[in-house]
Amino acid sequence: MNAPQIKQVSETDETLEFYRRDCEERGGDGHQVLLKNGRWRMYDGNLRSIVEENNDDYARTSDGYLRIKHIYHTSVGEFLVMHVEYGLYDYIPQNPKSSFNSYTIGTYNIQRASRRPYNTFSAEDEYIDTEIGFQQIEGCKKILVEQTDADYPVPYTYFVEPEQGYFIAYMNKRYASTFKLTYINDNGQTIGQPLTIDLSGTQKSAVAESKLSVSQNGVALHYKLSPQIENLNGQYTICNMNNTMHRKQGEVQSSNGVISIIDLPKGIYTFSITCNGKTYSTKWMK
């Protein structure tokens, strides 16, 4: 097996010389800030003005601080002594970077369902939990998410924890959603570029693969999955579309069954069964 070839760099190579000059502890007096590529950049004392132009260029500690140093010289008799003082600079967060990771069939949540009027829901809708990851969180204390769904123009805002590295967003798979992240700390905030996720062209999940039918007499709800699912072991959810506080949840072990609804008031409801990672849903009126 041939040994790897190592390219020899000339001592007079200008690129190497510039890099050495930028990294070593010498040069003129002044203040410098460390870049991610290992070089030091001079600044005139107003660090905020230079960093704001290219916030992502600078190296950060795990707490988000910028690394700075101050070089100056003093005379000691006939000698000139160089002094190097290092420090940390507390600054606004880096620019948010987010990306789409994956999605699963949505799980019911009162806060999610109540964020829009009930009459915006449709039987054709398919709700999903979308995982969105983010990076460059050093120094960020909290993240504000602004979510705008194409099927409902009013933005929905909420906070997520930076340490988790991702968050779960509730989406309607039939429509695109746009997410804008803002990183916040005690020094200010940095707003990222919008991330739009459009899954409307992907294959529809099992919501339409099986028919869920129900009937009720005011006391009991009779449900039936067709075709039947063998060894069904899942969860059901009944929710009033006008008042999400009127709801029931429980387990189901059969494709045909009866659930008591005597304690539920009159209204329009959704009934869904989730099993094996798939959700079957329908609407009914009491």
mmCIF file of C-alpha atoms in Angstrom:
data_model
loop_
_atom_site.group_PDB
_atom_site.id
_atom_site.type_symbol
_atom_site.label_atom_id
_atom_site.label_comp_id
_atom_site.label_asym_id
_atom_site.label_seq_id
_atom_site.Cartn_x
_atom_site.Cartn_y
_atom_site.Cartn_z
ATOM 1 C CA MET A 1 0.000 0.000 0.000
ATOM 2 C CA ASN A 2 1.441 3.348 -1.034
ATOM 3 C CA ALA A 3 2.078 5.903 1.681
ATOM 4 C CA PRO A 4 0.035 9.119 1.407
ATOM 5 C CA GLN A 5 1.772 11.960 -0.339
ATOM 6 C CA ILE A 6 2.317 15.096 1.736
ATOM 7 C CA LYS A 7 2.539 18.356 -0.123
ATOM 8 C CA GLN A 8 5.535 20.454 0.886
ATOM 9 C CA VAL A 9 4.733 24.128 1.402
ATOM 10 C CA SER A 10 7.418 26.630 0.606
ATOM 11 C CA GLU A 11 8.619 28.855 3.410
ATOM 12 C CA THR A 12 8.071 31.796 1.081
ATOM 13 C CA ASP A 13 4.452 30.890 0.336
ATOM 14 C CA GLU A 14 2.508 34.123 0.865
ATOM 15 C CA THR A 15 -0.697 32.410 2.056
ATOM 16 C CA LEU A 16 1.197 30.487 4.735
ATOM 17 C CA GLU A 17 3.071 33.604 5.765
ATOM 18 C CA PHE A 18 -0.139 35.611 6.153
ATOM 19 C CA TYR A 19 -1.667 32.829 8.224
ATOM 20 C CA ARG A 20 1.358 32.644 10.515
ATOM 21 C CA ARG A 21 1.338 36.380 10.961
ATOM 22 C CA ASP A 22 -2.336 36.417 11.882
ATOM 23 C CA CYS A 23 -2.028 33.579 14.412
ATOM 24 C CA GLU A 24 1.232 34.211 16.217
ATOM 25 C CA GLU A 25 1.697 36.462 19.225
ATOM 26 C CA ARG A 26 3.409 39.380 17.608
ATOM 27 C CA GLY A 27 2.608 42.370 15.506
ATOM 28 C CA GLY A 28 1.465 45.883 16.186
ATOM 29 C CA ASP A 29 -0.269 47.019 19.304
ATOM 30 C CA GLY A 30 -4.043 46.839 19.370
ATOM 31 C CA HIS A 31 -7.159 44.813 20.067
ATOM 32 C CA GLN A 32 -7.964 41.603 18.195
ATOM 33 C CA VAL A 33 -10.825 39.101 18.037
ATOM 34 C CA LEU A 34 -10.482 35.394 17.179
ATOM 35 C CA LEU A 35 -12.047 34.057 13.985
ATOM 36 C CA LYS A 36 -13.341 30.513 13.455
ATOM 37 C CA ASN A 37 -10.476 29.813 11.037
ATOM 38 C CA GLY A 38 -7.907 30.422 13.766
ATOM 39 C CA ARG A 39 -6.840 33.900 12.695
ATOM 40 C CA TRP A 40 -7.058 37.086 14.722
ATOM 41 C CA ARG A 41 -8.734 40.187 13.321
ATOM 42 C CA MET A 42 -7.793 43.686 14.423
ATOM 43 C CA TYR A 43 -10.500 46.081 15.596
ATOM 44 C CA ASP A 44 -10.331 49.691 16.729
ATOM 45 C CA GLY A 45 -12.068 49.308 20.066
ATOM 46 C CA ASN A 46 -15.633 49.278 18.772
ATOM 47 C CA LEU A 47 -16.001 45.501 18.577
ATOM 48 C CA ARG A 48 -19.767 45.565 18.180
ATOM 49 C CA SER A 49 -19.617 47.440 14.876
ATOM 50 C CA ILE A 50 -17.240 44.953 13.211
ATOM 51 C CA VAL A 51 -18.895 41.777 14.545
ATOM 52 C CA GLU A 52 -22.398 42.784 13.478
ATOM 53 C CA GLU A 53 -21.309 42.671 9.828
ATOM 54 C CA ASN A 54 -20.325 38.967 9.923
ATOM 55 C CA ASN A 55 -21.664 37.487 13.140
ATOM 56 C CA ASP A 56 -20.901 33.888 12.091
ATOM 57 C CA ASP A 57 -17.202 34.470 11.376
ATOM 58 C CA TYR A 58 -16.080 34.566 14.979
ATOM 59 C CA ALA A 59 -15.056 31.755 17.320
ATOM 60 C CA ARG A 60 -17.212 31.293 20.407
ATOM 61 C CA THR A 61 -16.786 29.636 23.755
ATOM 62 C CA SER A 62 -19.388 27.094 24.870
ATOM 63 C CA ASP A 63 -21.099 29.974 26.701
ATOM 64 C CA GLY A 64 -21.164 32.108 23.569
ATOM 65 C CA TYR A 65 -18.405 34.563 24.439
ATOM 66 C CA LEU A 66 -16.080 35.997 21.790
ATOM 67 C CA ARG A 67 -12.346 35.464 22.380
ATOM 68 C CA ILE A 68 -10.364 38.705 22.352
ATOM 69 C CA LYS A 69 -6.834 39.793 23.117
ATOM 70 C CA HIS A 70 -4.961 43.048 23.607
ATOM 71 C CA ILE A 71 -1.319 43.416 22.529
ATOM 72 C CA TYR A 72 0.797 46.327 23.756
ATOM 73 C CA HIS A 73 4.480 47.115 24.409
ATOM 74 C CA THR A 74 6.296 48.803 27.265
ATOM 75 C CA SER A 75 9.880 49.969 27.605
ATOM 76 C CA VAL A 76 12.064 48.424 30.286
ATOM 77 C CA GLY A 77 15.416 50.113 30.116
ATOM 78 C CA GLU A 78 16.829 49.422 26.665
ATOM 79 C CA PHE A 79 14.338 46.617 26.015
ATOM 80 C CA LEU A 80 10.875 46.646 24.505
ATOM 81 C CA VAL A 81 8.581 44.157 26.252
ATOM 82 C CA MET A 82 5.435 42.826 24.582
ATOM 83 C CA HIS A 83 2.341 42.143 26.672
ATOM 84 C CA VAL A 84 -0.611 39.997 25.614
ATOM 85 C CA GLU A 85 -3.845 40.096 27.594
ATOM 86 C CA TYR A 86 -6.674 37.697 26.791
ATOM 87 C CA GLY A 87 -10.338 38.198 27.570
ATOM 88 C CA LEU A 88 -13.910 37.231 26.758
ATOM 89 C CA TYR A 89 -16.566 39.478 25.264
ATOM 90 C CA ASP A 90 -20.232 38.857 26.011
ATOM 91 C CA TYR A 91 -22.210 39.400 22.831
ATOM 92 C CA ILE A 92 -25.512 38.795 21.059
ATOM 93 C CA PRO A 93 -26.209 35.240 19.799
ATOM 94 C CA GLN A 94 -25.020 33.893 16.470
ATOM 95 C CA ASN A 95 -27.290 33.779 13.440
ATOM 96 C CA PRO A 96 -29.907 31.013 13.821
ATOM 97 C CA LYS A 97 -29.552 28.007 11.519
ATOM 98 C CA SER A 98 -32.497 25.647 11.252
ATOM 99 C CA SER A 99 -33.317 22.597 9.153
ATOM 100 C CA PHE A 100 -36.135 20.096 8.622
ATOM 101 C CA ASN A 101 -35.358 16.705 10.165
ATOM 102 C CA SER A 102 -38.415 14.427 9.942
ATOM 103 C CA TYR A 103 -42.130 14.135 10.634
ATOM 104 C CA THR A 104 -44.594 11.690 12.153
ATOM 105 C CA ILE A 105 -48.389 11.544 12.310
ATOM 106 C CA GLY A 106 -49.569 14.239 14.702
ATOM 107 C CA THR A 107 -50.498 13.687 18.321
ATOM 108 C CA TYR A 108 -53.442 15.574 19.782
ATOM 109 C CA ASN A 109 -52.717 18.547 22.033
ATOM 110 C CA ILE A 110 -55.198 21.064 23.479
ATOM 111 C CA GLN A 111 -52.821 24.013 23.078
ATOM 112 C CA ARG A 112 -52.180 23.168 19.435
ATOM 113 C CA ALA A 113 -55.811 22.601 18.551
ATOM 114 C CA SER A 114 -57.029 25.769 20.289
ATOM 115 C CA ARG A 115 -54.626 28.123 18.518
ATOM 116 C CA ARG A 116 -57.075 28.555 15.613
ATOM 117 C CA PRO A 117 -60.897 28.649 15.263
ATOM 118 C CA TYR A 118 -62.520 25.221 15.125
ATOM 119 C CA ASN A 119 -64.249 25.980 11.804
ATOM 120 C CA THR A 120 -60.876 26.087 10.008
ATOM 121 C CA PHE A 121 -60.503 22.316 10.430
ATOM 122 C CA SER A 122 -61.505 20.020 7.581
ATOM 123 C CA ALA A 123 -62.118 16.298 7.379
ATOM 124 C CA GLU A 124 -59.479 16.169 4.631
ATOM 125 C CA ASP A 125 -56.795 17.652 6.863
ATOM 126 C CA GLU A 126 -53.889 15.544 8.067
ATOM 127 C CA TYR A 127 -51.917 16.865 11.014
ATOM 128 C CA ILE A 128 -48.292 15.921 11.605
ATOM 129 C CA ASP A 129 -45.533 16.484 14.169
ATOM 130 C CA THR A 130 -42.560 18.000 12.353
ATOM 131 C CA GLU A 131 -39.080 17.866 13.899
ATOM 132 C CA ILE A 132 -36.953 20.957 13.212
ATOM 133 C CA GLY A 133 -33.306 21.101 14.271
ATOM 134 C CA PHE A 134 -31.174 24.167 14.934
ATOM 135 C CA GLN A 135 -27.477 24.982 15.392
ATOM 136 C CA GLN A 136 -25.118 27.732 16.582
ATOM 137 C CA ILE A 137 -26.782 28.056 19.979
ATOM 138 C CA GLU A 138 -23.671 28.977 21.999
ATOM 139 C CA GLY A 139 -24.635 31.925 24.187
ATOM 140 C CA CYS A 140 -28.341 31.657 23.343
ATOM 141 C CA LYS A 141 -30.666 31.610 26.384
ATOM 142 C CA LYS A 142 -34.010 31.128 24.654
ATOM 143 C CA ILE A 143 -35.393 30.740 21.163
ATOM 144 C CA LEU A 144 -38.534 32.412 19.878
ATOM 145 C CA VAL A 145 -40.283 30.557 17.041
ATOM 146 C CA GLU A 146 -42.725 32.338 14.744
ATOM 147 C CA GLN A 147 -44.752 29.809 12.755
ATOM 148 C CA THR A 148 -46.955 30.918 9.858
ATOM 149 C CA ASP A 149 -49.153 28.254 8.271
ATOM 150 C CA ALA A 150 -50.334 28.672 4.683
ATOM 151 C CA ASP A 151 -53.865 27.566 5.622
ATOM 152 C CA TYR A 152 -54.133 30.104 8.458
ATOM 153 C CA PRO A 153 -52.428 33.511 8.028
ATOM 154 C CA VAL A 154 -52.159 34.504 11.700
ATOM 155 C CA PRO A 155 -48.599 33.724 12.976
ATOM 156 C CA TYR A 156 -48.262 31.470 16.004
ATOM 157 C CA THR A 157 -45.351 32.217 18.364
ATOM 158 C CA TYR A 158 -43.815 30.084 21.105
ATOM 159 C CA PHE A 159 -40.499 29.563 22.925
ATOM 160 C CA VAL A 160 -38.284 26.455 22.770
ATOM 161 C CA GLU A 161 -35.249 25.416 24.811
ATOM 162 C CA PRO A 162 -31.852 25.835 23.061
ATOM 163 C CA GLU A 163 -30.235 22.867 24.842
ATOM 164 C CA GLN A 164 -32.559 20.358 23.208
ATOM 165 C CA GLY A 165 -31.213 21.031 19.707
ATOM 166 C CA TYR A 166 -34.617 20.568 18.061
ATOM 167 C CA PHE A 167 -38.319 21.217 18.552
ATOM 168 C CA ILE A 168 -41.569 19.618 17.388
ATOM 169 C CA ALA A 169 -43.935 21.778 15.328
ATOM 170 C CA TYR A 170 -47.588 20.972 14.666
ATOM 171 C CA MET A 171 -48.434 21.270 10.947
ATOM 172 C CA ASN A 172 -51.198 20.559 8.488
ATOM 173 C CA LYS A 173 -49.584 18.286 5.912
ATOM 174 C CA ARG A 174 -51.759 19.692 3.141
ATOM 175 C CA TYR A 175 -50.199 23.166 3.477
ATOM 176 C CA ALA A 176 -46.719 24.646 3.784
ATOM 177 C CA SER A 177 -45.536 26.263 7.028
ATOM 178 C CA THR A 178 -42.812 28.893 7.451
ATOM 179 C CA PHE A 179 -40.685 29.101 10.595
ATOM 180 C CA LYS A 180 -38.586 32.073 11.692
ATOM 181 C CA LEU A 181 -36.239 31.590 14.666
ATOM 182 C CA THR A 182 -34.917 34.368 16.887
ATOM 183 C CA TYR A 183 -32.003 33.636 19.249
ATOM 184 C CA ILE A 184 -32.131 35.731 22.438
ATOM 185 C CA ASN A 185 -29.736 36.456 25.304
ATOM 186 C CA ASP A 186 -29.121 39.334 27.732
ATOM 187 C CA ASN A 187 -27.267 41.347 25.071
ATOM 188 C CA GLY A 188 -29.959 41.281 22.412
ATOM 189 C CA GLN A 189 -31.326 39.028 19.714
ATOM 190 C CA THR A 190 -30.490 37.692 16.260
ATOM 191 C CA ILE A 191 -33.163 36.804 13.711
ATOM 192 C CA GLY A 192 -32.566 33.913 11.312
ATOM 193 C CA GLN A 193 -33.652 33.365 7.735
ATOM 194 C CA PRO A 194 -37.173 31.886 7.306
ATOM 195 C CA LEU A 195 -37.414 28.111 6.822
ATOM 196 C CA THR A 196 -40.372 26.907 4.737
ATOM 197 C CA ILE A 197 -41.477 23.267 4.940
ATOM 198 C CA ASP A 198 -43.876 21.983 2.294
ATOM 199 C CA LEU A 199 -44.888 18.317 2.563
ATOM 200 C CA SER A 200 -48.048 18.586 0.493
ATOM 201 C CA GLY A 201 -46.484 16.593 -2.358
ATOM 202 C CA THR A 202 -45.404 13.633 -0.217
ATOM 203 C CA GLN A 203 -47.372 10.415 -0.068
ATOM 204 C CA LYS A 204 -50.457 10.609 2.106
ATOM 205 C CA SER A 205 -50.319 8.523 5.255
ATOM 206 C CA ALA A 206 -52.727 5.878 6.425
ATOM 207 C CA VAL A 207 -55.498 8.307 7.389
ATOM 208 C CA ALA A 208 -57.196 7.550 4.044
ATOM 209 C CA GLU A 209 -56.106 3.922 3.747
ATOM 210 C CA SER A 210 -58.810 2.609 6.034
ATOM 211 C CA LYS A 211 -62.351 3.793 6.640
ATOM 212 C CA LEU A 212 -63.421 4.645 10.185
ATOM 213 C CA SER A 213 -67.189 4.823 10.627
ATOM 214 C CA VAL A 214 -69.163 5.722 13.741
ATOM 215 C CA SER A 215 -72.755 5.848 14.945
ATOM 216 C CA GLN A 216 -74.141 7.059 18.245
ATOM 217 C CA ASN A 217 -77.376 7.159 20.239
ATOM 218 C CA GLY A 218 -76.474 9.890 22.715
ATOM 219 C CA VAL A 219 -75.236 7.348 25.237
ATOM 220 C CA ALA A 220 -72.653 5.266 23.376
ATOM 221 C CA LEU A 221 -70.449 5.702 20.329
ATOM 222 C CA HIS A 222 -70.147 2.639 18.077
ATOM 223 C CA TYR A 223 -67.044 2.596 15.851
ATOM 224 C CA LYS A 224 -65.812 0.288 13.095
ATOM 225 C CA LEU A 225 -62.578 0.130 11.114
ATOM 226 C CA SER A 226 -62.884 -1.318 7.627
ATOM 227 C CA PRO A 227 -60.961 -3.359 6.682
ATOM 228 C CA GLN A 228 -60.342 -4.658 10.175
ATOM 229 C CA ILE A 229 -56.905 -4.497 11.792
ATOM 230 C CA GLU A 230 -55.820 -7.714 13.472
ATOM 231 C CA ASN A 231 -54.503 -7.460 17.040
ATOM 232 C CA LEU A 232 -55.309 -3.764 17.203
ATOM 233 C CA ASN A 233 -53.743 -2.125 20.235
ATOM 234 C CA GLY A 234 -54.011 1.619 20.118
ATOM 235 C CA GLN A 235 -55.329 4.847 21.565
ATOM 236 C CA TYR A 236 -58.530 6.713 20.797
ATOM 237 C CA THR A 237 -59.292 10.420 21.165
ATOM 238 C CA ILE A 238 -62.708 12.107 21.124
ATOM 239 C CA CYS A 239 -62.650 15.901 20.960
ATOM 240 C CA ASN A 240 -65.318 18.593 20.702
ATOM 241 C CA MET A 241 -64.330 20.855 17.803
ATOM 242 C CA ASN A 242 -65.968 23.881 19.425
ATOM 243 C CA ASN A 243 -64.626 23.366 22.939
ATOM 244 C CA THR A 244 -61.448 21.300 23.309
ATOM 245 C CA MET A 245 -62.061 20.883 27.047
ATOM 246 C CA HIS A 246 -64.814 18.387 26.176
ATOM 247 C CA ARG A 247 -62.747 15.388 25.224
ATOM 248 C CA LYS A 248 -62.025 11.753 26.098
ATOM 249 C CA GLN A 249 -59.044 9.462 25.629
ATOM 250 C CA GLY A 250 -58.466 5.781 26.184
ATOM 251 C CA GLU A 251 -57.260 2.469 24.816
ATOM 252 C CA VAL A 252 -58.831 0.292 22.121
ATOM 253 C CA GLN A 253 -58.110 -3.390 21.462
ATOM 254 C CA SER A 254 -60.590 -4.092 18.668
ATOM 255 C CA SER A 255 -61.529 -2.771 15.220
ATOM 256 C CA ASN A 256 -65.167 -2.762 16.399
ATOM 257 C CA GLY A 257 -66.211 -1.350 19.714
ATOM 258 C CA VAL A 258 -68.409 0.839 21.877
ATOM 259 C CA ILE A 259 -67.348 3.878 23.913
ATOM 260 C CA SER A 260 -69.548 5.641 26.456
ATOM 261 C CA ILE A 261 -70.283 9.290 25.560
ATOM 262 C CA ILE A 262 -73.070 9.944 28.053
ATOM 263 C CA ASP A 263 -70.945 12.560 29.826
ATOM 264 C CA LEU A 264 -70.231 14.568 26.642
ATOM 265 C CA PRO A 265 -72.435 17.572 25.736
ATOM 266 C CA LYS A 266 -74.005 18.044 22.331
ATOM 267 C CA GLY A 267 -71.738 19.306 19.570
ATOM 268 C CA ILE A 268 -69.484 18.419 16.639
ATOM 269 C CA TYR A 269 -66.705 15.969 17.518
ATOM 270 C CA THR A 270 -63.695 14.285 15.978
ATOM 271 C CA PHE A 271 -62.955 10.645 16.716
ATOM 272 C CA SER A 272 -59.512 9.207 15.943
ATOM 273 C CA ILE A 273 -57.699 5.930 16.545
ATOM 274 C CA THR A 274 -53.901 5.740 16.508
ATOM 275 C CA CYS A 275 -52.117 2.387 16.288
ATOM 276 C CA ASN A 276 -48.854 1.127 14.798
ATOM 277 C CA GLY A 277 -47.806 4.665 13.921
ATOM 278 C CA LYS A 278 -50.964 5.316 11.847
ATOM 279 C CA THR A 279 -53.994 7.463 12.586
ATOM 280 C CA TYR A 280 -57.609 6.960 11.422
ATOM 281 C CA SER A 281 -60.039 9.800 11.964
ATOM 282 C CA THR A 282 -63.610 10.933 11.301
ATOM 283 C CA LYS A 283 -66.124 13.586 12.414
ATOM 284 C CA TRP A 284 -69.534 13.068 14.000
ATOM 285 C CA MET A 285 -72.280 15.058 15.712
ATOM 286 C CA LYS A 286 -74.017 14.331 18.986
#
